[in-house]
Coordinates of C-alpha atoms and ligand atoms in Angstrom, one line a residue:
M1 CA 123.4 279.1 306.7
Q2 CA 123.5 276.0 304.5
H3 CA 120.3 275.2 302.6
Q4 CA 120.2 271.7 304.1
I5 CA 120.2 273.1 307.6
S6 CA 117.5 275.7 307.0
E7 CA 115.4 272.9 305.6
K8 CA 115.7 270.9 308.8
L9 CA 114.9 274.0 310.9
K10 CA 111.7 274.8 308.9
G11 CA 108.7 275.3 311.1
L12 CA 110.7 275.9 314.3
R13 CA 110.7 279.1 316.2
A14 CA 113.7 281.3 315.4
S15 CA 116.4 281.2 318.0
K16 CA 119.4 283.4 318.0
N17 CA 121.2 281.1 320.4
R18 CA 120.6 278.1 318.2
D19 CA 121.8 280.0 315.2
D20 CA 125.0 281.0 317.1
V21 CA 125.7 277.4 318.0
I22 CA 125.2 276.3 314.4
S23 CA 127.4 279.0 312.9
L24 CA 130.1 278.3 315.5
L25 CA 130.1 274.6 314.6
Q26 CA 130.2 275.4 310.9
Q27 CA 133.3 277.5 311.3
G28 CA 135.1 275.1 313.5
A29 CA 137.5 272.7 311.7
S30 CA 137.2 270.0 314.4
P31 CA 134.3 268.8 316.6
M32 CA 133.7 270.7 319.8
A33 CA 132.6 269.8 323.4
V34 CA 129.5 271.5 324.8
E35 CA 131.7 273.4 327.3
D36 CA 133.9 274.7 324.5
I37 CA 130.8 275.8 322.5
Y38 CA 129.5 277.5 325.6
E39 CA 132.8 279.3 326.3
S40 CA 133.0 280.7 322.7
I41 CA 129.4 281.8 322.5
K42 CA 129.5 283.4 325.9
K43 CA 132.0 285.9 324.5
L44 CA 129.4 287.1 321.9
N45 CA 126.4 286.7 324.1
N46 CA 126.9 286.6 327.8
K47 CA 123.2 285.8 328.5
I48 CA 123.5 282.3 327.4
S49 CA 123.9 279.5 330.0
L50 CA 125.6 276.2 329.8
S51 CA 122.3 274.3 330.2
T52 CA 120.9 276.3 327.3
V53 CA 123.8 275.1 325.2
Y54 CA 123.1 271.5 326.3
R55 CA 119.5 271.9 325.3
I56 CA 120.3 273.4 321.9
I57 CA 122.8 270.6 321.2
E58 CA 120.3 267.9 322.2
K59 CA 117.7 269.5 319.9
L60 CA 120.2 269.7 317.0
V61 CA 121.1 266.1 317.4
N62 CA 117.4 265.1 317.3
L63 CA 117.1 267.2 314.1
N64 CA 120.1 265.4 312.7
I65 CA 121.9 268.7 312.2
V66 CA 124.6 267.9 314.6
H67 CA 126.0 264.5 315.6
K68 CA 128.1 263.2 318.4
V69 CA 131.6 262.2 317.5
T70 CA 133.0 259.1 319.2
T71 CA 136.4 259.6 320.8
L72 CA 138.9 257.6 322.6
D73 CA 137.8 259.1 325.9
D74 CA 134.1 258.3 326.2
N75 CA 133.5 260.9 328.9
R76 CA 134.2 263.7 326.5
A77 CA 131.4 264.0 324.0
L78 CA 132.2 266.1 321.0
Y79 CA 129.8 267.4 318.4
E80 CA 130.0 268.5 314.8
I81 CA 127.7 269.5 312.0
V82 CA 126.4 266.5 310.0
K83 CA 127.9 266.8 306.6
D84 CA 126.8 265.4 303.3
S85 CA 127.6 261.7 303.4
H86 CA 129.8 262.1 300.3
T87 CA 132.1 264.5 302.0
H88 CA 132.3 263.0 305.4
H89 CA 135.4 263.4 307.4
H90 CA 137.6 261.0 309.4
Y91 CA 139.9 262.2 312.0
M92 CA 143.4 261.6 313.4
I93 CA 143.1 262.1 317.1
C94 CA 146.0 263.1 319.3
V95 CA 146.0 261.1 322.5
K96 CA 148.0 263.8 324.2
C97 CA 146.2 267.1 323.5
K98 CA 143.0 265.5 322.1
K99 CA 143.2 267.6 319.0
M100 CA 141.3 266.1 316.1
I101 CA 142.7 266.6 312.6
P102 CA 140.5 265.8 309.7
I103 CA 141.7 263.5 306.9
D104 CA 140.6 264.6 303.5
D105 CA 139.9 261.3 301.9
C106 CA 137.8 258.4 303.0
P107 CA 140.2 255.5 303.1
V108 CA 137.5 253.0 303.8
K109 CA 135.4 253.5 300.6
E110 CA 137.4 251.0 298.5
L111 CA 137.6 248.5 301.2
E112 CA 133.8 248.7 301.7
K113 CA 133.2 247.9 298.1
S114 CA 135.4 244.8 298.1
I115 CA 133.9 243.6 301.4
E116 CA 130.4 244.0 299.9
D117 CA 131.4 242.2 296.8
K118 CA 132.8 239.3 298.8
T119 CA 130.2 238.9 301.5
G120 CA 127.0 240.4 300.0
F121 CA 126.7 242.5 303.1
C122 CA 125.1 245.9 302.4
I123 CA 127.3 248.4 304.2
T124 CA 125.4 251.6 305.2
G125 CA 128.1 253.3 307.2
H126 CA 131.4 253.1 309.0
K127 CA 133.6 254.6 311.6
F128 CA 137.3 255.1 311.1
E129 CA 139.7 256.9 313.4
L130 CA 143.4 257.1 313.8
Y131 CA 145.0 257.6 317.2
G132 CA 148.5 258.8 317.9
E133 CA 150.4 261.9 318.6
C134 CA 150.1 265.1 316.6
K135 CA 153.2 266.9 315.2
N136 CA 153.4 269.2 318.2
C137 CA 153.1 266.5 320.8
A138 CA 155.4 264.1 319.1
Q139 CA 158.2 266.8 318.9
K140 CA 158.0 267.5 322.6
H141 CA 159.6 264.2 323.5
S142 CA 162.0 263.6 320.6
Ligands
LIG1 ZN1 148.8 266.6 320.3
LIG2 ZN1 134.6 257.2 305.4

């Protein structure tokens, strides 16, 4: 487990379920819905319940280990591990299959700087998402 995360968990009771959720989210390339997390963990540990996963996620959000990712469709909450702010990801989101593909670079960084210079506004964060159709979905109807 990342040092950063173990720091945040310091003083809390050890929980195998919680560790399973964290390691699953760390492996995943894209954010996951609670139901998907539950389905994957159930395969390893069939004693876990959906409400337990909800509770764990809520706890991890409060600890700032996991954060909710906004998506086009507000009914579907997706979660991912909070990453170092210097290596944060933006996503291309397929409106057909809802796949989220990370973009390596932050395209907003430069823009932020020039807006700060012009307006004196101190920018502390941003959201940037691209919507469209992924390669697979775009091919289906061409
Ligand atoms: Zn797609
Ligand atoms: Zn960014």
